[in-house]
Short mmCIF file of C-alpha atoms and ligand atoms in Angstrom, two decimals:
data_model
loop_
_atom_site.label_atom_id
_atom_site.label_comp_id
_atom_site.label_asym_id
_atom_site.label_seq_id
_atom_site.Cartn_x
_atom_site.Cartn_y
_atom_site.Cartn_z
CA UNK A 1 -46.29 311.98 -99.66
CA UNK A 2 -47.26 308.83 -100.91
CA UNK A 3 -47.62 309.49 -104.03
CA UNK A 4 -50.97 310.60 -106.30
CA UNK A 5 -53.96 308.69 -106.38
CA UNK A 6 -56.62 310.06 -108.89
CA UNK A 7 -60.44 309.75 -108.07
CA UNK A 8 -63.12 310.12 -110.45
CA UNK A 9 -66.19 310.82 -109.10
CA UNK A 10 -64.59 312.01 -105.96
CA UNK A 11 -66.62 315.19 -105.46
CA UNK A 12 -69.87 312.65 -105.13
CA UNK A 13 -71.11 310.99 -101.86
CA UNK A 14 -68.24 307.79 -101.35
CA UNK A 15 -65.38 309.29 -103.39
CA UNK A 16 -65.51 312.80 -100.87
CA UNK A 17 -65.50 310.42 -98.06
CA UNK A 18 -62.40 308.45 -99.55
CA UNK A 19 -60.69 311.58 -100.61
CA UNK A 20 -60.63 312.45 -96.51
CA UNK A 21 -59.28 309.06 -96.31
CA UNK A 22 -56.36 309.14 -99.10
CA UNK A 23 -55.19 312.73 -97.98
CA UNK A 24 -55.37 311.12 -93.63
CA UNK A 25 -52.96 308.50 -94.66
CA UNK A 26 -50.86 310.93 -97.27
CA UNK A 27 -51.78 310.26 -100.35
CA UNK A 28 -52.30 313.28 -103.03
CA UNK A 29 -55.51 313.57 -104.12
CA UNK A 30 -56.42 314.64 -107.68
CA UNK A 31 -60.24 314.28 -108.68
CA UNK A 32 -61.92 313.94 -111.68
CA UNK A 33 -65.80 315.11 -111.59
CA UNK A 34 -68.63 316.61 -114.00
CA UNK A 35 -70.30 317.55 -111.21
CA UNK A 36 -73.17 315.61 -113.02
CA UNK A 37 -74.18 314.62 -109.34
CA UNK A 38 -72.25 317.05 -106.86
CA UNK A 39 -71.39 320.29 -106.16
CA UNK A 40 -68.36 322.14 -106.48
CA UNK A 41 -68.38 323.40 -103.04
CA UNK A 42 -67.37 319.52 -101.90
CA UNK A 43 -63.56 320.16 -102.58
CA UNK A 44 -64.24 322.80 -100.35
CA UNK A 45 -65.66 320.80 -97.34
CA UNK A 46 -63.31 318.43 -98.23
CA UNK A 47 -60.49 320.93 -97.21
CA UNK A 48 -62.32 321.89 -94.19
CA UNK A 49 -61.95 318.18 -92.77
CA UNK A 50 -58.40 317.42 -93.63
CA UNK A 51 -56.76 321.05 -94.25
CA UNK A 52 -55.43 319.62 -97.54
CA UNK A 53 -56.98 320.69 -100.79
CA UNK A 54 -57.42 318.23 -103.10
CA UNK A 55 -56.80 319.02 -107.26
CA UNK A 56 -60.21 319.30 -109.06
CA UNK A 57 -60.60 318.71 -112.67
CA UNK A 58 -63.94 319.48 -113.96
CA UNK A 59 -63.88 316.87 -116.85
CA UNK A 60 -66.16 314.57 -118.25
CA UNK A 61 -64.85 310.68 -117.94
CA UNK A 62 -66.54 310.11 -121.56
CA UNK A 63 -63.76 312.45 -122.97
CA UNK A 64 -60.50 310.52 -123.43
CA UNK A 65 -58.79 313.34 -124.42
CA UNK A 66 -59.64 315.33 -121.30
CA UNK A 67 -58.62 312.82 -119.16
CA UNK A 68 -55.59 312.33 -120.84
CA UNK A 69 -55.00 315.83 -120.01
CA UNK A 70 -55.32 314.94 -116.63
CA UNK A 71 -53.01 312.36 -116.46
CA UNK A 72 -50.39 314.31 -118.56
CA UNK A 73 -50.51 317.20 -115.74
CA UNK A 74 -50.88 315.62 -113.06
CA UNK A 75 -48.07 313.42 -113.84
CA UNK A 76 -46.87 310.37 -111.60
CA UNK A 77 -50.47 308.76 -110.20
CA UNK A 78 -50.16 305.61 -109.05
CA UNK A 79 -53.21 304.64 -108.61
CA UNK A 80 -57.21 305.39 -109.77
CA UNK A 81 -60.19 304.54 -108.09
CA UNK A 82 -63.40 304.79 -110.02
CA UNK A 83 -65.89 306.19 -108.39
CA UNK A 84 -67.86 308.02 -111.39
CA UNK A 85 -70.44 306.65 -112.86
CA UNK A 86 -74.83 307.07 -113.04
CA UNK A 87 -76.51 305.03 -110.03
CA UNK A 88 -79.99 305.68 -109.80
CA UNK A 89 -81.55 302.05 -110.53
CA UNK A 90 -85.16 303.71 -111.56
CA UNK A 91 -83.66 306.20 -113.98
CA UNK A 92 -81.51 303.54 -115.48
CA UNK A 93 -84.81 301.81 -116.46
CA UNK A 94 -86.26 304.73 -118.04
CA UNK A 95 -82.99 305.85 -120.00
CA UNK A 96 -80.69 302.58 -120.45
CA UNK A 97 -78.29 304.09 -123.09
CA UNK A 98 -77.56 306.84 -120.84
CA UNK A 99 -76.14 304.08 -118.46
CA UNK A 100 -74.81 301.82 -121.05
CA UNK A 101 -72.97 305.13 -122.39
CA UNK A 102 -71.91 306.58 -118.58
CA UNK A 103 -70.60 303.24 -116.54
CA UNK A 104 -69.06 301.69 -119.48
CA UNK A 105 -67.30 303.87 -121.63
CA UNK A 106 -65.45 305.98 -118.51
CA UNK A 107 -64.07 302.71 -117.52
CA UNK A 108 -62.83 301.49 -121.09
CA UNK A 109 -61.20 305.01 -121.76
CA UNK A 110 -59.59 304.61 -118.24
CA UNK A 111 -58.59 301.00 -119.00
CA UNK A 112 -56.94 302.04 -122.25
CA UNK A 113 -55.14 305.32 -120.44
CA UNK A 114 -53.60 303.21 -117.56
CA UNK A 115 -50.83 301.33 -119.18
CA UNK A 116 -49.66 304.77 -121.01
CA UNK A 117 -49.37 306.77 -118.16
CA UNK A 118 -47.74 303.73 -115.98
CA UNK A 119 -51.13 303.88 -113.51
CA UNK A 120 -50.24 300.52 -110.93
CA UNK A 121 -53.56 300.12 -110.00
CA UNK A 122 -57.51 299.88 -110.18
CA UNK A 123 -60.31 300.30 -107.85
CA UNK A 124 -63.50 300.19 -109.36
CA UNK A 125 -66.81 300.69 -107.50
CA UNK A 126 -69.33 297.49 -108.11
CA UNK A 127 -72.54 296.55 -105.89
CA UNK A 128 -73.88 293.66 -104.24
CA UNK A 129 -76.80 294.34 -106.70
CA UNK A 130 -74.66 291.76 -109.35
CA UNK A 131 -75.74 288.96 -106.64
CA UNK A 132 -79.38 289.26 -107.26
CA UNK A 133 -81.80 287.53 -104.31
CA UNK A 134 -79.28 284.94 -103.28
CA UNK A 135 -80.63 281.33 -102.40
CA UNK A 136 -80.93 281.40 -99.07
CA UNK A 137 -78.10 278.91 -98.49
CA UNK A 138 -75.81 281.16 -100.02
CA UNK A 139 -76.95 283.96 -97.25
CA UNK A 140 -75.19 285.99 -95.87
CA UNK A 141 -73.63 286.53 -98.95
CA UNK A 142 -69.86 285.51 -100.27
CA UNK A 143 -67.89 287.04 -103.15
CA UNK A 144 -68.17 283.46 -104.67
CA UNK A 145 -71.87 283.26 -104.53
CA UNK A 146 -73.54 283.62 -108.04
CA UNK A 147 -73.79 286.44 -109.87
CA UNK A 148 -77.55 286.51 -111.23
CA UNK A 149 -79.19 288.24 -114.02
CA UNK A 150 -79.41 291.72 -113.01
CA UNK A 151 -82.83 293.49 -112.52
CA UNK A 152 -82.16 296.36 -114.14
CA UNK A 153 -79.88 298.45 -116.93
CA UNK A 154 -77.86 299.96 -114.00
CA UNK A 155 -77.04 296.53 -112.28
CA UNK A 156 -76.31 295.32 -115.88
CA UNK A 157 -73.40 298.02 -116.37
CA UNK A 158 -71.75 297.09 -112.99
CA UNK A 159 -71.83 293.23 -113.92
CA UNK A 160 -70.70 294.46 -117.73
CA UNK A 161 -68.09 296.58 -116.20
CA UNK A 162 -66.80 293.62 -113.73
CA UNK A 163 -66.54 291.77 -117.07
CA UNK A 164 -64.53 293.92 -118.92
CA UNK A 165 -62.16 294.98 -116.10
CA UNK A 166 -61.59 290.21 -115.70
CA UNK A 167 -60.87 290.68 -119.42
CA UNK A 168 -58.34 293.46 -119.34
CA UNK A 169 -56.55 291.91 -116.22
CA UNK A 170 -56.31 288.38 -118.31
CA UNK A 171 -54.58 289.90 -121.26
CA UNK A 172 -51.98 290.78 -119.00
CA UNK A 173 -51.66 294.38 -118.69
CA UNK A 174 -49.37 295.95 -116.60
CA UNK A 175 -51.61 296.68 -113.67
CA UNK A 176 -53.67 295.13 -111.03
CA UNK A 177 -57.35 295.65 -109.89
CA UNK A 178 -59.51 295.28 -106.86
CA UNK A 179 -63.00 295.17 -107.57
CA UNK A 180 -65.04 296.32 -104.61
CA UNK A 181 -69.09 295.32 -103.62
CA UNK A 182 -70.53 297.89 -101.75
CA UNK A 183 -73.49 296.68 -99.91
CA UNK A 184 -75.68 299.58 -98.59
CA UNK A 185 -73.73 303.15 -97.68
CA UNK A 186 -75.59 304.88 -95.15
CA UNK A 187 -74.31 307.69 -92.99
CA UNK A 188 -71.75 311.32 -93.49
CA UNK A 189 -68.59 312.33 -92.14
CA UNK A 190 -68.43 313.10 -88.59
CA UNK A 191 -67.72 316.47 -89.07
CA UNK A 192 -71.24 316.79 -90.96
CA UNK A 193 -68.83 318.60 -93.62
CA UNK A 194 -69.88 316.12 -96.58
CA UNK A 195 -72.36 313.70 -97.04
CA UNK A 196 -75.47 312.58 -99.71
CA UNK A 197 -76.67 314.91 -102.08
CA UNK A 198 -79.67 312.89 -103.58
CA UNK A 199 -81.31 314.54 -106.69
CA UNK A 200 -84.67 315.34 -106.37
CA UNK A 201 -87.28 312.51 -104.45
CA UNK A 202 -84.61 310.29 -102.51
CA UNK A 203 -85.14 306.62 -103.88
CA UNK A 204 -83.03 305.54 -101.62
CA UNK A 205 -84.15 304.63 -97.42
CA UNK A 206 -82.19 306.78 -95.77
CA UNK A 207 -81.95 310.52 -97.45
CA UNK A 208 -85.45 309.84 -97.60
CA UNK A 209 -86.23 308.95 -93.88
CA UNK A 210 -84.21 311.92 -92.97
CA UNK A 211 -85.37 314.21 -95.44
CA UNK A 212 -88.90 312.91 -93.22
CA UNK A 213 -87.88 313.52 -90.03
CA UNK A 214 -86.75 316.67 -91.02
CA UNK A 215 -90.23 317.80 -92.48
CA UNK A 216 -89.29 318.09 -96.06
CA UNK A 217 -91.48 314.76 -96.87
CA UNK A 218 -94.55 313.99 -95.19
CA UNK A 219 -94.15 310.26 -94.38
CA UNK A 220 -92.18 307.62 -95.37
CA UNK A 221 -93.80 304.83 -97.30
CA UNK A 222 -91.89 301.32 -96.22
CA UNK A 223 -92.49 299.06 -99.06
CA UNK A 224 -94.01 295.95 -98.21
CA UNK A 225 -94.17 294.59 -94.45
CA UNK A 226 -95.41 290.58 -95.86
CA UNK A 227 -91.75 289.49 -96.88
CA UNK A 228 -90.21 286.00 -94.97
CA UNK A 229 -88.27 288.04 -92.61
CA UNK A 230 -88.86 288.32 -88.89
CA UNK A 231 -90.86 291.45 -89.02
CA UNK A 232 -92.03 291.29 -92.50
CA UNK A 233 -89.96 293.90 -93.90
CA UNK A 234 -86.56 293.71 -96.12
CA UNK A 235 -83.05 293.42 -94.76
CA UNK A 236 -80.27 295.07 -95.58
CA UNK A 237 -76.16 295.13 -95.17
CA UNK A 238 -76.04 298.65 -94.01
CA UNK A 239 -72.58 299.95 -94.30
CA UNK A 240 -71.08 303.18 -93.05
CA UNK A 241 -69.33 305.54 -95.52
CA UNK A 242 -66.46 306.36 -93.77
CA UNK A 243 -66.03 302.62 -92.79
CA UNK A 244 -66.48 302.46 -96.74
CA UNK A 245 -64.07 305.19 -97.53
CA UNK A 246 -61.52 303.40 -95.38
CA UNK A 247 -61.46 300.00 -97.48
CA UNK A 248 -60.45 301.81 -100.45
CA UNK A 249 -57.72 303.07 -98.93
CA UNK A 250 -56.50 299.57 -97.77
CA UNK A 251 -57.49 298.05 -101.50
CA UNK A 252 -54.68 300.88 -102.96
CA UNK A 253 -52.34 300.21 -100.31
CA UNK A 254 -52.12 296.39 -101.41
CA UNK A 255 -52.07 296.75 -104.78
CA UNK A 256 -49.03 299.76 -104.63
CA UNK A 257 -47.23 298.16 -102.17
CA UNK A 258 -47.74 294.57 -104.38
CA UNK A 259 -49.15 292.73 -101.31
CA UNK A 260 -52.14 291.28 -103.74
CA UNK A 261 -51.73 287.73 -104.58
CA UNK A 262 -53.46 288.02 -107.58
CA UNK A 263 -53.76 290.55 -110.51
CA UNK A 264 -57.93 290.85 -109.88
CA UNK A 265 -59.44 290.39 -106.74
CA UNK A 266 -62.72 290.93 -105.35
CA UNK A 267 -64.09 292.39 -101.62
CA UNK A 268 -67.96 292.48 -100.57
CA UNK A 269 -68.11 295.41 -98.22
CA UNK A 270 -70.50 295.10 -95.77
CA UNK A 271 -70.86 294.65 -92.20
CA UNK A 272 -72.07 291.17 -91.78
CA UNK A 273 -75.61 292.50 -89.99
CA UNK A 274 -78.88 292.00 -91.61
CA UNK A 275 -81.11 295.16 -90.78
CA UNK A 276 -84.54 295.24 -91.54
CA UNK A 277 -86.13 298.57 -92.94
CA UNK A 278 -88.60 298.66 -89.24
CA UNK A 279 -85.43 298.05 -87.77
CA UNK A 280 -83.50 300.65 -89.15
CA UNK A 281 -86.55 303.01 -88.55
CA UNK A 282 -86.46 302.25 -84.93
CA UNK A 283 -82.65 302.69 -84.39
CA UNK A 284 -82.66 305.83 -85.72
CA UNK A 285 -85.77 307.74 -83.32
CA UNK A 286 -83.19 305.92 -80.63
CA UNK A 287 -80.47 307.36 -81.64
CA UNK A 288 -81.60 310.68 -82.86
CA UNK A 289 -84.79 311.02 -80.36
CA UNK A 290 -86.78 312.45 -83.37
CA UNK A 291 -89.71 310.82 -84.45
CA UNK A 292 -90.57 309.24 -88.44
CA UNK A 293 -93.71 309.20 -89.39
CA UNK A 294 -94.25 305.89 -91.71
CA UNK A 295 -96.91 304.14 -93.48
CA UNK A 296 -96.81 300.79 -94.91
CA UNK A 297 -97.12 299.90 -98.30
CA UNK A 298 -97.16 297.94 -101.38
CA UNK A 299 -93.69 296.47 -102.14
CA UNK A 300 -91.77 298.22 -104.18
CA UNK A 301 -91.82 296.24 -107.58
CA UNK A 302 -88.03 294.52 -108.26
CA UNK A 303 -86.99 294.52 -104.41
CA UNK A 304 -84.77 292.15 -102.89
CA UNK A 305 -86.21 290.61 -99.99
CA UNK A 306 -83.03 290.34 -98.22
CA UNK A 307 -79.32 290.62 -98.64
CA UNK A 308 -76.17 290.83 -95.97
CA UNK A 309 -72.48 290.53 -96.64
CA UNK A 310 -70.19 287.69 -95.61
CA UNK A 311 -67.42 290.21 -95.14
CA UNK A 312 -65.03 287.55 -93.49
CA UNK A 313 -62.86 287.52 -96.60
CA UNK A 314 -62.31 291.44 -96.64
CA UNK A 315 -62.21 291.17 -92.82
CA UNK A 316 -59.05 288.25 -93.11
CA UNK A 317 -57.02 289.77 -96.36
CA UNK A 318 -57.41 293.33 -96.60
CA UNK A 319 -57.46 293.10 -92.53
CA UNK A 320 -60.05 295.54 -92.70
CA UNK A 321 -63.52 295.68 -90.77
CA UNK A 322 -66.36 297.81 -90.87
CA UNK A 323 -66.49 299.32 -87.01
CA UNK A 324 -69.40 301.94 -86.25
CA UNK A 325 -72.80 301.17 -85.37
CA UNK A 326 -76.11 301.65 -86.99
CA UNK A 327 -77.22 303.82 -84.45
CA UNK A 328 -74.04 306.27 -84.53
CA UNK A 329 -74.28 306.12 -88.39
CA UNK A 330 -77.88 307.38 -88.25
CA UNK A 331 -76.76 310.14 -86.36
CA UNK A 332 -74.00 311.28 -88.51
CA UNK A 333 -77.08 310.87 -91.38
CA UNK A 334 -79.19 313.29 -89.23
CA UNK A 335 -76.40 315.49 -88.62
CA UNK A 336 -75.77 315.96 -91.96
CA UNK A 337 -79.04 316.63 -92.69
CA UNK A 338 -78.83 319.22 -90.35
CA UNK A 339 -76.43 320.44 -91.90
CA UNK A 340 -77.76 320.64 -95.71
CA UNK A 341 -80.78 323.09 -93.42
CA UNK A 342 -78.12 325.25 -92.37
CA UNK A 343 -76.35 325.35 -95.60
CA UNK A 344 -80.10 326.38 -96.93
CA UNK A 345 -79.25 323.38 -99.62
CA UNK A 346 -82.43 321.33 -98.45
P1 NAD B 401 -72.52 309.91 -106.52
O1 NAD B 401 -73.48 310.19 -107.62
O2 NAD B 401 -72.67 310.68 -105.25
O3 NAD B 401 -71.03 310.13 -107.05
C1 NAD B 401 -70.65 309.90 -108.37
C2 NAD B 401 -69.89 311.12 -108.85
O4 NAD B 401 -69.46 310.88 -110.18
C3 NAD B 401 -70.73 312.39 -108.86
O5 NAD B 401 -70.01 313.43 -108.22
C4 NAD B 401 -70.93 312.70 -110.36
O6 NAD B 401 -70.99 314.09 -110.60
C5 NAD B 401 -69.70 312.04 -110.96
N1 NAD B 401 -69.85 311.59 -112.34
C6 NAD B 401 -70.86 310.84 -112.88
N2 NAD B 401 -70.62 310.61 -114.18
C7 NAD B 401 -69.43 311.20 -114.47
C8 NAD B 401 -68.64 311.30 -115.64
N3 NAD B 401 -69.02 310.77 -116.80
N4 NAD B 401 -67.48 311.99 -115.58
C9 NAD B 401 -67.07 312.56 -114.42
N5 NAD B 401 -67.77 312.50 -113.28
C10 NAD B 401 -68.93 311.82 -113.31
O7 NAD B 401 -72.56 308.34 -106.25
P2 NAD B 401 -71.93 307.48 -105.07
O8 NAD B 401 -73.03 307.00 -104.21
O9 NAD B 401 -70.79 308.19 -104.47
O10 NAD B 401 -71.44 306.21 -105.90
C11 NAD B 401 -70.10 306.09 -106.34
C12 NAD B 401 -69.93 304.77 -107.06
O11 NAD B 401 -70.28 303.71 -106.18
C13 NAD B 401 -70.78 304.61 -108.31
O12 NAD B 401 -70.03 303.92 -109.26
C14 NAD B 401 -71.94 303.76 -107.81
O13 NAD B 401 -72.51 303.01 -108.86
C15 NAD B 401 -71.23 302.87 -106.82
N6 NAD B 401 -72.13 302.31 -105.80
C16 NAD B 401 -72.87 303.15 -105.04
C17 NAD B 401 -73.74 302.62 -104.08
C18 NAD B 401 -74.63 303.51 -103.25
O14 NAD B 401 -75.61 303.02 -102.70
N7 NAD B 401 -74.33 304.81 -103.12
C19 NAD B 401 -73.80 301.24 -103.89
C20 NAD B 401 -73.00 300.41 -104.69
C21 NAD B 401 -72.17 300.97 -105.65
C1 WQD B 402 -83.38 299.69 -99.10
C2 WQD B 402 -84.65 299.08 -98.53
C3 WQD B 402 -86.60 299.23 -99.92
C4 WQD B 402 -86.99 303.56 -99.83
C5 WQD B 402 -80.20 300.28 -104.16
C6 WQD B 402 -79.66 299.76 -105.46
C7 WQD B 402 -78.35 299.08 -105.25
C8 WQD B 402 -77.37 299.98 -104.50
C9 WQD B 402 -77.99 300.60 -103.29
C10 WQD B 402 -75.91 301.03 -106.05
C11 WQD B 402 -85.46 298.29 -99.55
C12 WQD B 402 -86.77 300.03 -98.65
C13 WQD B 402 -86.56 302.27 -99.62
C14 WQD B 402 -88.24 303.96 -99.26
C15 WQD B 402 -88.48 301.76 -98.30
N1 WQD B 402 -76.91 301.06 -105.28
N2 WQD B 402 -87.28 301.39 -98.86
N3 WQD B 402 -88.92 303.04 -98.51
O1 WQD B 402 -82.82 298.85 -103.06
O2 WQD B 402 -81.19 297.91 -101.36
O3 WQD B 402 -80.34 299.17 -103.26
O4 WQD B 402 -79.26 301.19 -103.60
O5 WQD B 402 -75.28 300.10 -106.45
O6 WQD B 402 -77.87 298.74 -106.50
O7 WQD B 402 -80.60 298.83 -105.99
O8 WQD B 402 -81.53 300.37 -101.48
O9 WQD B 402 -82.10 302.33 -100.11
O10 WQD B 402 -83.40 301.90 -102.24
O11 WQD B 402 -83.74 300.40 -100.29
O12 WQD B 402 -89.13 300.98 -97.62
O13 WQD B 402 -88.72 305.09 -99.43
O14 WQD B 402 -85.50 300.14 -98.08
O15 WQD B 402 -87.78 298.57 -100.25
O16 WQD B 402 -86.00 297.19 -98.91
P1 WQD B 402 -81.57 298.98 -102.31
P2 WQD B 402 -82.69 301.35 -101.07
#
């Protein structure tokens, strides 16, 4: 064993996938979820994948006292990556505070619990929503580009939390951190065992496409076809989960083995392809042979019009590269889908 890596939020959609990931490469898993937006049956599909049962703690990252619990039984983790946190950007419109409250003061009573329990190191979970619509010179997107006033409360906590995590790491504490930009996780496990749970209408393109093809919705509305892209509609940086999942597990691996340069560094994950949303569409009725029905709409008010990763300096330093396909991820999506039928979740 390599030693114990705690994951909050790892019963949810990217922390399940990087749980598989930790245990693959022998790390010992102990996660830390509310189950605010998961199910407790995850740690069990997660043991169906990798035989290894991870150790669940039903506790709420607001209480520091819980977690300190954690840390005090679990004794000896090395490392944290936080995962837990509120995401839905429309929600986080409608009830800032609950946001402000959720993604900030998790990470400040994790901050504060590191250096007492010896912790080496910090993952935390940002998005490439903290870039905004970058100029176009500055596409596809580096982690030095800009960060622009965000759009909404959610993409306000991430750039807060970025913030506060630059300001811990300059007073010198005795830990280092790897901030991580997800650009746009699409896709489930291979095994179909674990995948996207939304809550309620999916806002997002995917769980709702699939939740289409599968029936549940009637059609799927593609906001706007009239943007200055080749076929009108947005792009995207569409990233697969496990590809995901796997760069956390290099980011720990530097910082515990003290191959980071620096005390704070910072990784867009993505794949370096723009994907449009007809694009995406198409890819997966070729890949999955089943047909979407779609209608075009009005944009969708606060939309990027396009967005892909430079991923060349995650590519070169954490020699890590996102690998499968959009058409294989769409399938695992499907699959997965499939899946949540079976299991008579959806
Ligand atoms: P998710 O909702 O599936 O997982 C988050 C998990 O955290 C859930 O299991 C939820 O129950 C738990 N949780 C929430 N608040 C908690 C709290 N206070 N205490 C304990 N557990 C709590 O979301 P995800 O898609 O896996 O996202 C994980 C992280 O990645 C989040 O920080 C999110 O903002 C970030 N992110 C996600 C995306 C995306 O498109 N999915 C993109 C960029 C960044
Ligand atoms: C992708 C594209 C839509 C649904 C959001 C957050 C971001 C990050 C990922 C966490 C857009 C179009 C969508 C639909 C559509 N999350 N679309 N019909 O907006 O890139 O990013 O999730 O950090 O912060 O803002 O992702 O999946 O919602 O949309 O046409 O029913 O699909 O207009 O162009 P987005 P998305």
């Amino acid at each position: 064993m390599k030693g114990k890596i705690l994951v909050t939020g790892g019963a949810g959609y990217i922390g399940s996938h990087t749980t598989v990931e930790l245990q693959a490469v022998g790390y010992e898993v102990v996660i830390v979820d509310n189950l605010s937006n998961s199910r407790a049956e995850v740690i069990d599909n997660i043991e169906k994948i990798s035989g290894i049962r991870p150790a669940f703690e039903q506790v709420d990252c607001n209480d520091k006292a819980a977690l300190d619990a954690v840390f005090k039984k679990h004794s000896g983790i090395r490392g944290i990556i936080h995962f837990a946190a509120s995401k839905a950007v429309g929600e986080s419109v409608e009830k800032p505070l609950l946001y402000y409250r959720n993604n900030i003061v998790p990470l400040v009573n994790i901050l504060e619990l590191m250096p007492i329990h010896k912790v080496e190191g910090f993952v935390f979970s940002s998005s490439c929503t903290v870039y905004g619509q970058p100029d176009a010179k500055n596409l596809p997107v580096t982690e030095t580009a800009p960060i622009l006033p965000a759009t909404s409360p959610y993409g306000n906590t991430k750039q807060i939390d970025e913030e506060i995590i630059r300001d811990t790491i300059h007073a010198s504490v005795p830990f280092k951190s790897i901030i991580l930009r997800y650009f746009n996780p699409i896709g489930a496990h291979p095994t179909a065992e674990i995948g996207e749970l939304p809550n309620g209408v999916p806002q997002n393109l995917v769980p709702f496409l699939t939740q289409t093809a599968m029936g549940i919705r009637k059609e799927l509305s593609v906001f706007g076809n009239d943007y200055s892209t080749p076929d009108g509609s947005c792009i995207r940086d569409f990233i697969n989960v496990v590809d995901l999942a796997k760069a956390h597990v290099v980011a720990v691996e530097r910082m515990l083995n003290n191959k980071s340069k620096a005390n704070l560094e910072y990784f867009n994950l993505g794949t370096g392809r723009g994907v449009s949303v007809l694009e995406l569409i198409n890819a997966f009725e070729k890949s999955t042979g089943v047909k979407v029905p779609y209608k075009i709409v009005a944009r969708r008010e606060g939309d990027i019009e396009q967005i892909w990763a430079n991923p060349r300096y995650a590519n070169e330093v954490l020699g890590w590269t996102a690998v499968e396909t959009i058409e294989d991820t769409l399938k695992s999506a499907w699959d997965w889908q499939l899946k949540l039928r079976e299991r008579k979740i959806m």
